Short mmCIF file of C-alpha atoms and ligand atoms in Angstrom, two decimals:
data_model
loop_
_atom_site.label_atom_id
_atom_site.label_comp_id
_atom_site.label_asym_id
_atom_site.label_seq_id
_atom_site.Cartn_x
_atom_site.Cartn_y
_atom_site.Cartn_z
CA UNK A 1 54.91 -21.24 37.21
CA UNK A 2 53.16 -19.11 39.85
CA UNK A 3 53.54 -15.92 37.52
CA UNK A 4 52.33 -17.65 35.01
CA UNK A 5 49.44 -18.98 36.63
CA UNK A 6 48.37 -15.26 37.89
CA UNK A 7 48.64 -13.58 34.45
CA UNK A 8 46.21 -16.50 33.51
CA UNK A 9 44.31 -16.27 36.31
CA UNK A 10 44.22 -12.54 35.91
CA UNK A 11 43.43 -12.55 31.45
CA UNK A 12 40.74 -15.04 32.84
CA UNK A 13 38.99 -12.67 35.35
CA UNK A 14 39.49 -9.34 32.65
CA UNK A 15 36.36 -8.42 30.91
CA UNK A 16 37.08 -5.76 28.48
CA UNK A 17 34.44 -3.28 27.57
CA UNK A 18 35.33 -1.06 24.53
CA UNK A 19 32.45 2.02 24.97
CA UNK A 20 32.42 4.35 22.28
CA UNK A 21 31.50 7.85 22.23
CA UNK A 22 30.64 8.76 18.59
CA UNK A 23 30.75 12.46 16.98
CA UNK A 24 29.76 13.80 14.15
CA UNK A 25 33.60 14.76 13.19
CA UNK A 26 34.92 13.26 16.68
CA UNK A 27 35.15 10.00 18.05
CA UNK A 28 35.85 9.34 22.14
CA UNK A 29 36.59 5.79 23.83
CA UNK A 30 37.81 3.95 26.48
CA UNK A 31 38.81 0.52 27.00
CA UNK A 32 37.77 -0.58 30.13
CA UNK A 33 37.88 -3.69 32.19
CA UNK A 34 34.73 -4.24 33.82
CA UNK A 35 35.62 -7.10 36.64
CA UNK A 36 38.33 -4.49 37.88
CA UNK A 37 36.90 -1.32 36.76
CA UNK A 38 40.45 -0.57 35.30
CA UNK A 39 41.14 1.59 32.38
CA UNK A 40 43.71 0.14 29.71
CA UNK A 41 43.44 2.46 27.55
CA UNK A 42 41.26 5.74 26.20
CA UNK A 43 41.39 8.79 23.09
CA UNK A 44 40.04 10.97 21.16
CA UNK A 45 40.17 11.14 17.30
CA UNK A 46 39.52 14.57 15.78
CA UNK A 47 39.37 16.46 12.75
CA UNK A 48 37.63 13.14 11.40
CA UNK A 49 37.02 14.09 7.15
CA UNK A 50 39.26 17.18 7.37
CA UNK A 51 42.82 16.14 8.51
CA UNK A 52 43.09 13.97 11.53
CA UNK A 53 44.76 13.40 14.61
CA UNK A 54 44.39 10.73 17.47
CA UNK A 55 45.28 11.45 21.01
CA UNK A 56 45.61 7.95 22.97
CA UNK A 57 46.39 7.11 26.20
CA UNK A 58 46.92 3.65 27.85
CA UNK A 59 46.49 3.75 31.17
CA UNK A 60 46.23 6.94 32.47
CA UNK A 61 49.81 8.46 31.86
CA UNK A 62 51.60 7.03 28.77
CA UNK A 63 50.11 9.49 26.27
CA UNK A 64 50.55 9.44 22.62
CA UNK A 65 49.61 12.09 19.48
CA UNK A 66 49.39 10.60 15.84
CA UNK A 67 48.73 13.08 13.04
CA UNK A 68 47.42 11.14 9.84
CA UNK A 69 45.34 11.46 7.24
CA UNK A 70 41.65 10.22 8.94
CA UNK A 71 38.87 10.49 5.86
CA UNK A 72 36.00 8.68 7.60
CA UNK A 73 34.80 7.48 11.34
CA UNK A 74 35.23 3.80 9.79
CA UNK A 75 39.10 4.39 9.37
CA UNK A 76 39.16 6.04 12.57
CA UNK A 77 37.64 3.09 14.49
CA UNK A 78 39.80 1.04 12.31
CA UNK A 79 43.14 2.98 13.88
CA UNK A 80 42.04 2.83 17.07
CA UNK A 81 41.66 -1.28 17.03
CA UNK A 82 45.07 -0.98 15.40
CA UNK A 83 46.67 1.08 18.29
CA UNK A 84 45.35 -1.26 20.73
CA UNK A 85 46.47 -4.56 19.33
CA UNK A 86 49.92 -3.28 17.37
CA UNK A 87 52.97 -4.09 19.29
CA UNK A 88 54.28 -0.71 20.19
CA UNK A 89 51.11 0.77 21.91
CA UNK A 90 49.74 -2.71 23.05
CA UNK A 91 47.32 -3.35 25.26
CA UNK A 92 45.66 -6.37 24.19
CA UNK A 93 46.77 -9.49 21.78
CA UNK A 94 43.68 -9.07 19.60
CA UNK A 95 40.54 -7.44 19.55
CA UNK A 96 38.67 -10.79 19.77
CA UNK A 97 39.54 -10.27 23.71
CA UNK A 98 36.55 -7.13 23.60
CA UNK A 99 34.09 -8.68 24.97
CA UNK A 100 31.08 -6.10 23.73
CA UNK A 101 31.02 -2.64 22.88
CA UNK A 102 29.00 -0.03 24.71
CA UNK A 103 28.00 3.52 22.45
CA UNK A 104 26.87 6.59 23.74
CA UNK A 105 23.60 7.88 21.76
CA UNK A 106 21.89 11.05 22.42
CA UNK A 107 18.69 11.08 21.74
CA UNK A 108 16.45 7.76 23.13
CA UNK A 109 13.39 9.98 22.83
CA UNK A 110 9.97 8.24 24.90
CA UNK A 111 11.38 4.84 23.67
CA UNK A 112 14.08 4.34 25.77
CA UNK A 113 13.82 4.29 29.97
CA UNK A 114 17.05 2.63 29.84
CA UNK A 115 20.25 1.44 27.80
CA UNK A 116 19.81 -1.79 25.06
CA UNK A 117 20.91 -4.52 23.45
CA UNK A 118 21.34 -3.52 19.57
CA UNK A 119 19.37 -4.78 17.21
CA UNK A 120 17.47 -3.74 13.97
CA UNK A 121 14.08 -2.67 16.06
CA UNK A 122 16.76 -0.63 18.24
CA UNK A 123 18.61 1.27 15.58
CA UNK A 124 15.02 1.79 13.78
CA UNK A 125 13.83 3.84 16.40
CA UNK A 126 17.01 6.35 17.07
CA UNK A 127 17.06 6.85 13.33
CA UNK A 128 13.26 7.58 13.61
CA UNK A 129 14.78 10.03 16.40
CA UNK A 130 16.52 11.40 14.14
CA UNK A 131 14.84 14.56 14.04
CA UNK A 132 14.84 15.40 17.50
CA UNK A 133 18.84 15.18 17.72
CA UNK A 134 19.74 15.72 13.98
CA UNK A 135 23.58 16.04 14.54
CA UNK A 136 24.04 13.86 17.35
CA UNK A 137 21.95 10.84 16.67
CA UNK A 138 23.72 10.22 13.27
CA UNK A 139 26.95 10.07 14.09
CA UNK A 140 25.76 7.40 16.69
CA UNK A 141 24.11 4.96 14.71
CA UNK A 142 27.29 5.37 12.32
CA UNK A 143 29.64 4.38 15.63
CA UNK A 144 27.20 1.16 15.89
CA UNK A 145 26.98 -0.03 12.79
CA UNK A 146 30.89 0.38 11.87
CA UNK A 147 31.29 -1.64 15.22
CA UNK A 148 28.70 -4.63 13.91
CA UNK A 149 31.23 -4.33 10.41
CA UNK A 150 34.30 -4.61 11.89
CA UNK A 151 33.63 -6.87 14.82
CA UNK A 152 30.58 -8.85 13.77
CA UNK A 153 30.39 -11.41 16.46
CA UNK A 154 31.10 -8.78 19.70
CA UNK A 155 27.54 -7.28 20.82
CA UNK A 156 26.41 -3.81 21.02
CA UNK A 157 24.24 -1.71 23.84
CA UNK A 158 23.40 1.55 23.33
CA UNK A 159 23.35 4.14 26.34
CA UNK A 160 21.30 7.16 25.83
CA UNK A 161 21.78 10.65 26.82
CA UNK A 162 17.86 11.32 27.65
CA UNK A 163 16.96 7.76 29.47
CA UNK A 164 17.78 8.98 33.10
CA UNK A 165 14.99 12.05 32.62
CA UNK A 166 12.58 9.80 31.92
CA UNK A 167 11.28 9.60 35.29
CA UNK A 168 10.48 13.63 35.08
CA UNK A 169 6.64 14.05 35.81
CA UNK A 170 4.67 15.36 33.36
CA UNK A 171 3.95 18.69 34.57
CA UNK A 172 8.06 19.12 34.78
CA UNK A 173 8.21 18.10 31.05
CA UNK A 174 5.51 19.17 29.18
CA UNK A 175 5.96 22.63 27.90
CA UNK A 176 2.60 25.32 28.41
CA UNK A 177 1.23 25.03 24.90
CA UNK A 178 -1.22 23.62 22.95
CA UNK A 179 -1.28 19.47 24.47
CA UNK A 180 -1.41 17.76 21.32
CA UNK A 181 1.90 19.04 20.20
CA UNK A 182 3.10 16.73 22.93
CA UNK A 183 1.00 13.67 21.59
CA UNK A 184 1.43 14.15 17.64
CA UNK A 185 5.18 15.92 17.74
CA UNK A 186 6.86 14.74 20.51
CA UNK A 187 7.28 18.64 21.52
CA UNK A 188 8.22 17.81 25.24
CA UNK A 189 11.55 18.43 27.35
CA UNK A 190 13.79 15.59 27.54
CA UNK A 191 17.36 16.30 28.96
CA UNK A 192 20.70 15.69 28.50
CA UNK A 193 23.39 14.64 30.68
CA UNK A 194 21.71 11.69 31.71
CA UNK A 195 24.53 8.96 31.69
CA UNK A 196 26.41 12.15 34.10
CA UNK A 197 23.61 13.02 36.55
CA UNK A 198 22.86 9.41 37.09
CA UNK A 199 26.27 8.83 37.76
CA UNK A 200 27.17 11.94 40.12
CA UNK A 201 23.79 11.53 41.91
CA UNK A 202 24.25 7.81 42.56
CA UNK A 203 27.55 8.81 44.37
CA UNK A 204 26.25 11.68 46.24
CA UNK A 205 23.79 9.34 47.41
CA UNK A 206 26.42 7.07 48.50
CA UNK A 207 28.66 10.00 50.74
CA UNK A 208 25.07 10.99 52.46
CA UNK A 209 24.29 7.29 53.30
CA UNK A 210 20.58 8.38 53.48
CA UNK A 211 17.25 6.69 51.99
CA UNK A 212 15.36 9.18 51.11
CA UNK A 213 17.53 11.89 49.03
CA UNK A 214 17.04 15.29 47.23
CA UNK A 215 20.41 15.95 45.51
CA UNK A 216 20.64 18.51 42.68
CA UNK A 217 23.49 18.15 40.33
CA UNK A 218 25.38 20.60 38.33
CA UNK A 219 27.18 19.34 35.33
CA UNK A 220 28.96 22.64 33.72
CA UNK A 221 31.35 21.41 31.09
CA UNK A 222 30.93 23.34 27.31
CA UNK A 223 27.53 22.35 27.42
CA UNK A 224 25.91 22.71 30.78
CA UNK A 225 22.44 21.67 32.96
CA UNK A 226 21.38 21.19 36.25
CA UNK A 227 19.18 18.00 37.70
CA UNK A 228 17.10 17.80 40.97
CA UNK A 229 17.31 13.81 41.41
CA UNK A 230 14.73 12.81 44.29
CA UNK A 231 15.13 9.59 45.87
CA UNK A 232 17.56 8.47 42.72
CA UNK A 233 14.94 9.67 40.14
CA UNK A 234 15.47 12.46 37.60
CA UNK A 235 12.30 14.81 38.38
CA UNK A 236 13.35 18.18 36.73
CA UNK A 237 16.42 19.36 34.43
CA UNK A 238 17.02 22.02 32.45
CA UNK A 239 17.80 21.28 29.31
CA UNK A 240 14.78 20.38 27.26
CA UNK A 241 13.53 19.23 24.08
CA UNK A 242 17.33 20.32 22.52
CA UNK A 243 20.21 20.74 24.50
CA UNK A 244 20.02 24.43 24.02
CA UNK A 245 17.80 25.45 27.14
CA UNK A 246 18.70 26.12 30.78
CA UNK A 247 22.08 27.33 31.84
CA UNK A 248 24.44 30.10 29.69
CA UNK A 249 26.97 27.61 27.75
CA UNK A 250 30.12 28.12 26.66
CA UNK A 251 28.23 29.24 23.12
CA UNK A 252 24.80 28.39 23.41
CA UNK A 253 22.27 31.24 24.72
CA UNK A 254 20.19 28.58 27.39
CA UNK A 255 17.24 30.13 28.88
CA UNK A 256 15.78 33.05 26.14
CA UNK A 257 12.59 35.00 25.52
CA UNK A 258 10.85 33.01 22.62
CA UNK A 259 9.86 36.14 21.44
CA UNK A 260 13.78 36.76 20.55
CA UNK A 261 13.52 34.67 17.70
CA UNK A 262 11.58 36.09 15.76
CA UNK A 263 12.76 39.41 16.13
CA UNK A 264 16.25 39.05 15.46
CA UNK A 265 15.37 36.78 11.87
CA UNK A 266 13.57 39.87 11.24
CA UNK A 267 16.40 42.65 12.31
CA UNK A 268 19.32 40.37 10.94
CA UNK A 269 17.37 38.69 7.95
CA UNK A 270 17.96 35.12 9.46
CA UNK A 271 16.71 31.69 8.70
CA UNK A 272 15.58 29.25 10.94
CA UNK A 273 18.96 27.84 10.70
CA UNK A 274 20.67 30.67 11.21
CA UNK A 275 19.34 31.96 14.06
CA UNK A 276 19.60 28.04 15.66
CA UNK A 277 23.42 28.58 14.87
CA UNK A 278 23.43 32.16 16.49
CA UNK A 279 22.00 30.65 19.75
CA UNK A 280 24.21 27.57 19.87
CA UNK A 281 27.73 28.61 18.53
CA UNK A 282 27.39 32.52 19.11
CA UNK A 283 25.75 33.09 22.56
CA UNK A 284 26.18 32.11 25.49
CA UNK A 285 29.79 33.21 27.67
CA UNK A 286 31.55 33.71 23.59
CA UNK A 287 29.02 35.49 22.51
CA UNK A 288 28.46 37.76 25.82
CA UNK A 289 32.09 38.44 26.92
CA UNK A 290 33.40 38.61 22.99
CA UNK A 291 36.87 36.89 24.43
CA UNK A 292 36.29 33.10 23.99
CA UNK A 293 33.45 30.34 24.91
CA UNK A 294 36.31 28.23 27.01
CA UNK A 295 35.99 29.67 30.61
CA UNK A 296 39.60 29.63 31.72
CA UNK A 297 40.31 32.67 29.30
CA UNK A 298 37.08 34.32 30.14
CA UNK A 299 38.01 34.05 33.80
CA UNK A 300 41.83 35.27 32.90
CA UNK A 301 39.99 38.65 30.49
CA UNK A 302 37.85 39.39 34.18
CA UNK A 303 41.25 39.34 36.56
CA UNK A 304 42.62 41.63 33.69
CA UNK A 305 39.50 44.05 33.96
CA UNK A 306 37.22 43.03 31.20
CA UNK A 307 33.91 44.55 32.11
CA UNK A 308 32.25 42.09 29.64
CA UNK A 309 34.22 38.83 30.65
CA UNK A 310 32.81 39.88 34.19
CA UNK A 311 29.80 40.27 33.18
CA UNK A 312 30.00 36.70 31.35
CA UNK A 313 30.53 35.03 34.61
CA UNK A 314 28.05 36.61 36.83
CA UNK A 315 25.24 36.05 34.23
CA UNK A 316 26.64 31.81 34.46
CA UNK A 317 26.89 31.55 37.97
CA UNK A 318 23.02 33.46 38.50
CA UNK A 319 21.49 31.36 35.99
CA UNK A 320 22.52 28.33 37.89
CA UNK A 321 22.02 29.73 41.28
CA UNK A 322 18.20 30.32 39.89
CA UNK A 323 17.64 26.69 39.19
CA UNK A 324 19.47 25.40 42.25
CA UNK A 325 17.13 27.37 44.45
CA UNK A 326 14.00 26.74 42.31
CA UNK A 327 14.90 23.01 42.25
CA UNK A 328 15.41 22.65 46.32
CA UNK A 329 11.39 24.39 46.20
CA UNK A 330 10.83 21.84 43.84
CA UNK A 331 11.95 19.21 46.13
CA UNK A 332 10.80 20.61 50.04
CA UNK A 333 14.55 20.40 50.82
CA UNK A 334 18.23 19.78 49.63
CA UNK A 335 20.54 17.54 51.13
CA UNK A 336 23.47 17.66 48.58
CA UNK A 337 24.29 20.15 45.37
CA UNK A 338 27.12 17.87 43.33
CA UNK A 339 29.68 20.27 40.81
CA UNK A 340 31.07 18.01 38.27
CA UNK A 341 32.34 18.30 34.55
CA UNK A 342 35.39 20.40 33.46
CA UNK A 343 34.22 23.76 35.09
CA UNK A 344 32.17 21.78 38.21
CA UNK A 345 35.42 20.08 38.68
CA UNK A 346 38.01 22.20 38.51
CA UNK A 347 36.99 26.06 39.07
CA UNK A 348 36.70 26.97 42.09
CA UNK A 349 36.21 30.52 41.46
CA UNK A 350 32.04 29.34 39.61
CA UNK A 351 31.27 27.18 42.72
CA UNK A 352 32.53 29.69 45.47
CA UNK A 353 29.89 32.27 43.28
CA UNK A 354 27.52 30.03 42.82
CA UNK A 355 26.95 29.07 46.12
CA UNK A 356 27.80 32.78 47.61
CA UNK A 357 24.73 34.49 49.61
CA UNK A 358 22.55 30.90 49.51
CA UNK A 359 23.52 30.52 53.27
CA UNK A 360 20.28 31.17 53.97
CA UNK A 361 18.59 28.26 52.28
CA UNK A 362 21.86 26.21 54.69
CA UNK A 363 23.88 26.08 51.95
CA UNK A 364 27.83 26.74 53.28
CA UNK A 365 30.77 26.70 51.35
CA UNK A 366 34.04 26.12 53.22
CA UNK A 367 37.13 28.20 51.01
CA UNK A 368 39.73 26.64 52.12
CA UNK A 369 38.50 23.32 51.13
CA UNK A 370 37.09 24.45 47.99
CA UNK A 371 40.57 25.82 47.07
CA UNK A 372 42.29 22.78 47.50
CA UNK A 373 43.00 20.60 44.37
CA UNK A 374 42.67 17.20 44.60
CA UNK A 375 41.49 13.76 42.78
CA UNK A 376 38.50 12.11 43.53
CA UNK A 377 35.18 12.73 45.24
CA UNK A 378 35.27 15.94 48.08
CA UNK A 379 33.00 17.54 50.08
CA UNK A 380 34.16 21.19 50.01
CA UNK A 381 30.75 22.28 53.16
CA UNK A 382 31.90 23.81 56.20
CA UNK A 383 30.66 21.45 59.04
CA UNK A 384 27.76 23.65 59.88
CA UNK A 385 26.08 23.83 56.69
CA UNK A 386 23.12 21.73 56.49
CA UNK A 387 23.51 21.04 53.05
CA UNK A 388 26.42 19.15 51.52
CA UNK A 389 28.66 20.61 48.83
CA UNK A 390 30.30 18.04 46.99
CA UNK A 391 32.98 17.94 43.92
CA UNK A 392 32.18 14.59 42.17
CA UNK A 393 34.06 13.96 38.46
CA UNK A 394 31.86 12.43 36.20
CA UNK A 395 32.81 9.05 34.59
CA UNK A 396 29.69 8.53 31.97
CA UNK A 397 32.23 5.50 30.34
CA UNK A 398 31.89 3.62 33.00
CA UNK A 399 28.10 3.89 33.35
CA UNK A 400 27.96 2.59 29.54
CA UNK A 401 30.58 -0.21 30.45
CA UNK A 402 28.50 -1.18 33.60
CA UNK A 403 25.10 -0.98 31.76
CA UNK A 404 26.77 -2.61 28.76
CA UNK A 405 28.02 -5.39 31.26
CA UNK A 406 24.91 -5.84 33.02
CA UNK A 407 22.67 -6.28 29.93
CA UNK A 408 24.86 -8.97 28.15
CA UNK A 409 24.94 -10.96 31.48
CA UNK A 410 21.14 -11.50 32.02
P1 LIG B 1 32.54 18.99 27.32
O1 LIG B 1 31.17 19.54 27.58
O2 LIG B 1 33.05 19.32 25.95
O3 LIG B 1 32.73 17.55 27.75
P2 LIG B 1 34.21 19.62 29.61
O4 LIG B 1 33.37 18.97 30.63
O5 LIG B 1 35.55 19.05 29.32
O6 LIG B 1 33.47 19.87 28.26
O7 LIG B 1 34.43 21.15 30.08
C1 LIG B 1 35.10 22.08 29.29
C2 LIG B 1 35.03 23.45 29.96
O8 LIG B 1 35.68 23.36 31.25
C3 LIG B 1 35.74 24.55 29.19
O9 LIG B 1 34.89 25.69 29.09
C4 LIG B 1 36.92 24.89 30.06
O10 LIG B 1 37.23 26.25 29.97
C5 LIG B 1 36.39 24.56 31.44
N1 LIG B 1 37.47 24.40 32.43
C6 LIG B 1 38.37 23.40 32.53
N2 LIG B 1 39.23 23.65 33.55
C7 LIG B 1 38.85 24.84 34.10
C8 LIG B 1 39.33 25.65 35.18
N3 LIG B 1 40.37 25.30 35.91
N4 LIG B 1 38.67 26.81 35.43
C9 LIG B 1 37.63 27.19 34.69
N5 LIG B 1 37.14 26.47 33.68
C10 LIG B 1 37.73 25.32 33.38
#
């Protein structure tokens, strides 16, 4: 009878999130419950229109593959709810026990300081933003409105990927030409990341228990940028009115010479959307080092003797030490540089260079620490240093679950 009583007690207490993370041939998600912050379950579907396969996990160790024909994201969201409920992989009696469903959108544009509840207004305005984030924003609203299909009565939030910049000042977001570009095209820098810097500054803020805060974070995953969060607030990032600007990506060129553009459609006979493809899926460490855009084979090329995979890396780790040091000028002061994301996290070889030679500017990096693997948030500063170092993995879900939680409950 006790038992019995707890597992009620406990099914009671559960509030499960489903957040959803659509792609425009990918679809991410997590179940999560909110009251306990526990993961049930989480995958990835890929391949979505050209074959198929969905890699689930419930928990986080049971892990499953499933290769099967997957034509659209609507069957793929239908699998997924399958998986979950069916009595093999189970992790919940029905899906009427998902209690709202939290999507990750890109592009929120000037509209949107924060994450909302769905509705028609809502999805009007990221399909008017559709222009500004043509292969993200899409997918997105596709993700939503399968959800409203399939699960009619369970509400939908939408978190965006720009809201968190939206705090930048003007003179960090306005680019320096002509002013009414800004006002009648929306040419301006937004950001990306958001859900991520929020997240990884909010905890850095927690570790230096201090009020006043300049924290600069450093999310370097495939796609990569850098924030300088002041007192909480987003106030400069590097990614701007596309994700393509700032850091060198795995393929994408960041930072160029606009002046580049128009040279090489000339010299190559490109059009405009072939050059946009040459600086996002050709550039960047891929298209510098010639060996691959996924770091951990760039990294292995180098320790071989690759002069170009060398080359690759140094150019990375300088274009991020130039933002950290013109973001702590920016802010007077840094108290804490966060590395998060699959490189931030887990090479220690990019934040040992990144950090090399800023001692100067207080900024220590202990090796030994740095060197050791392990879960979790870390502060990876040798006791001197008057800046922290910290290691913080990101966990945008459960920003979307929390928002998604908070929203319904007002
Ligand atoms: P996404 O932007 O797609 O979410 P991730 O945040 O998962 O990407 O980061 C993927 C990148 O992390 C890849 O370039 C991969 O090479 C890199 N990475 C993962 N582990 C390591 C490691 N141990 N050393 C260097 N790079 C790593």
């Amino acid at each position: 009878l006790i038992i019995n009583f707890n597992i009620n007690l406990r099914k009671r207490i559960e509030m499960l999130i489903f957040v959803l993370n659509a792609g425009s041939s990918s679809l991410k998600y997590q179940l999560i419950d909110i009251k306990s912050k526990e993961l049930k379950a989480s995958g990835l579907v890929e391949r979505i229109g050209i074959d198929g396969i969905l890699k689930h996990e419930i928990g986080e160790n049971k892990k499953l593959t499933f290769e099967l024909p997957i034509p659209t994201h609507k069957e793929a969201i239908e699998l997924v709810l399958r998986i979950l409920t069916n009595n093999e992989t189970k992790v919940i009696n029905s899906i009427d026990e998902i209690k709202a469903i939290g999507h990750r959108v890109v592009h929120g544009g000037e509209y949107f300081k924060g994450s909302a509840i769905v509705d028609d207004e809502v999805i009007r305005k990221i399909e008017e933003l559709i222009p500004l984030a043509p292969l993200h924003n899409p997918a997105n609203i596709l993700g939503v409105k399968i959800c409203k299909d399939l699960m009619p009565k369970v509400p939908n939030v939408v978190t965006f990927d720009t809201a968190f910049h939206q705090t930048m000042p003007m003179e960090n977001f306005l680019y320096a030409v002509p002013y009414a570009d800004y006002t009648e095209h929306h040419l301006r820098k937004y950001g990306f990341h958001g859900t991520s810097h929020y997240y990884v500054s909010q905890e850095a803020i927690k570790l230096l228990n201090k009020k006043d805060s300049k924290v600069i974070v450093c999310h370097l995953g495939n796609g990569s940028s850098v924030c300088a969060v002041k007192d909480g607030k987003s106030i400069s990032t590097s990614m701007g009115l596309t994700p393509l600007e700032g850091l060198v990506m795995g393929t994408r060129s960041g930072d160029i010479d606009a002046g580049v553009i128009p040279y090489l459609m000339e010299k190559k006979g490109l059009n405009h959307i072939q050059i946009l493809d040459y600086l996002n899926k050709k550039s960047g460490i891929l298209g510098v080092s010639g060996v691959s855009s996924d770091l951990r084979e760039v990294i292995k090329a180098a320790n071989d003797g690759d002069k170009r995979s060398k080359i690759a890396i140094t150019m990375l780790c300088d274009r991020i030490k130039k933002y950290l040091c013109s973001y702590a000028g920016l802010m007077h002061g840094v108290d804490a540089i966060c590395f998060t994301a699959g490189i931030g996290e887990n090479s220690d070889l990019i934040r040992e260079k990144v950090c090399e030679g800023l001692e100067f500017m207080g900024i220590e990096i202990d090796k030994d620490k740095n060197s050791k693997r392990e879960k979790g948030n870390r502060e990876i500063n040798t006791k001197n240093s008057k800046t922290k170092i910290f290691v913080i993995p990101t966990n945008e879900e459960l920003v979307i679950a929390t928002d998604t939680y908070n929203l319904l409950k007002k």
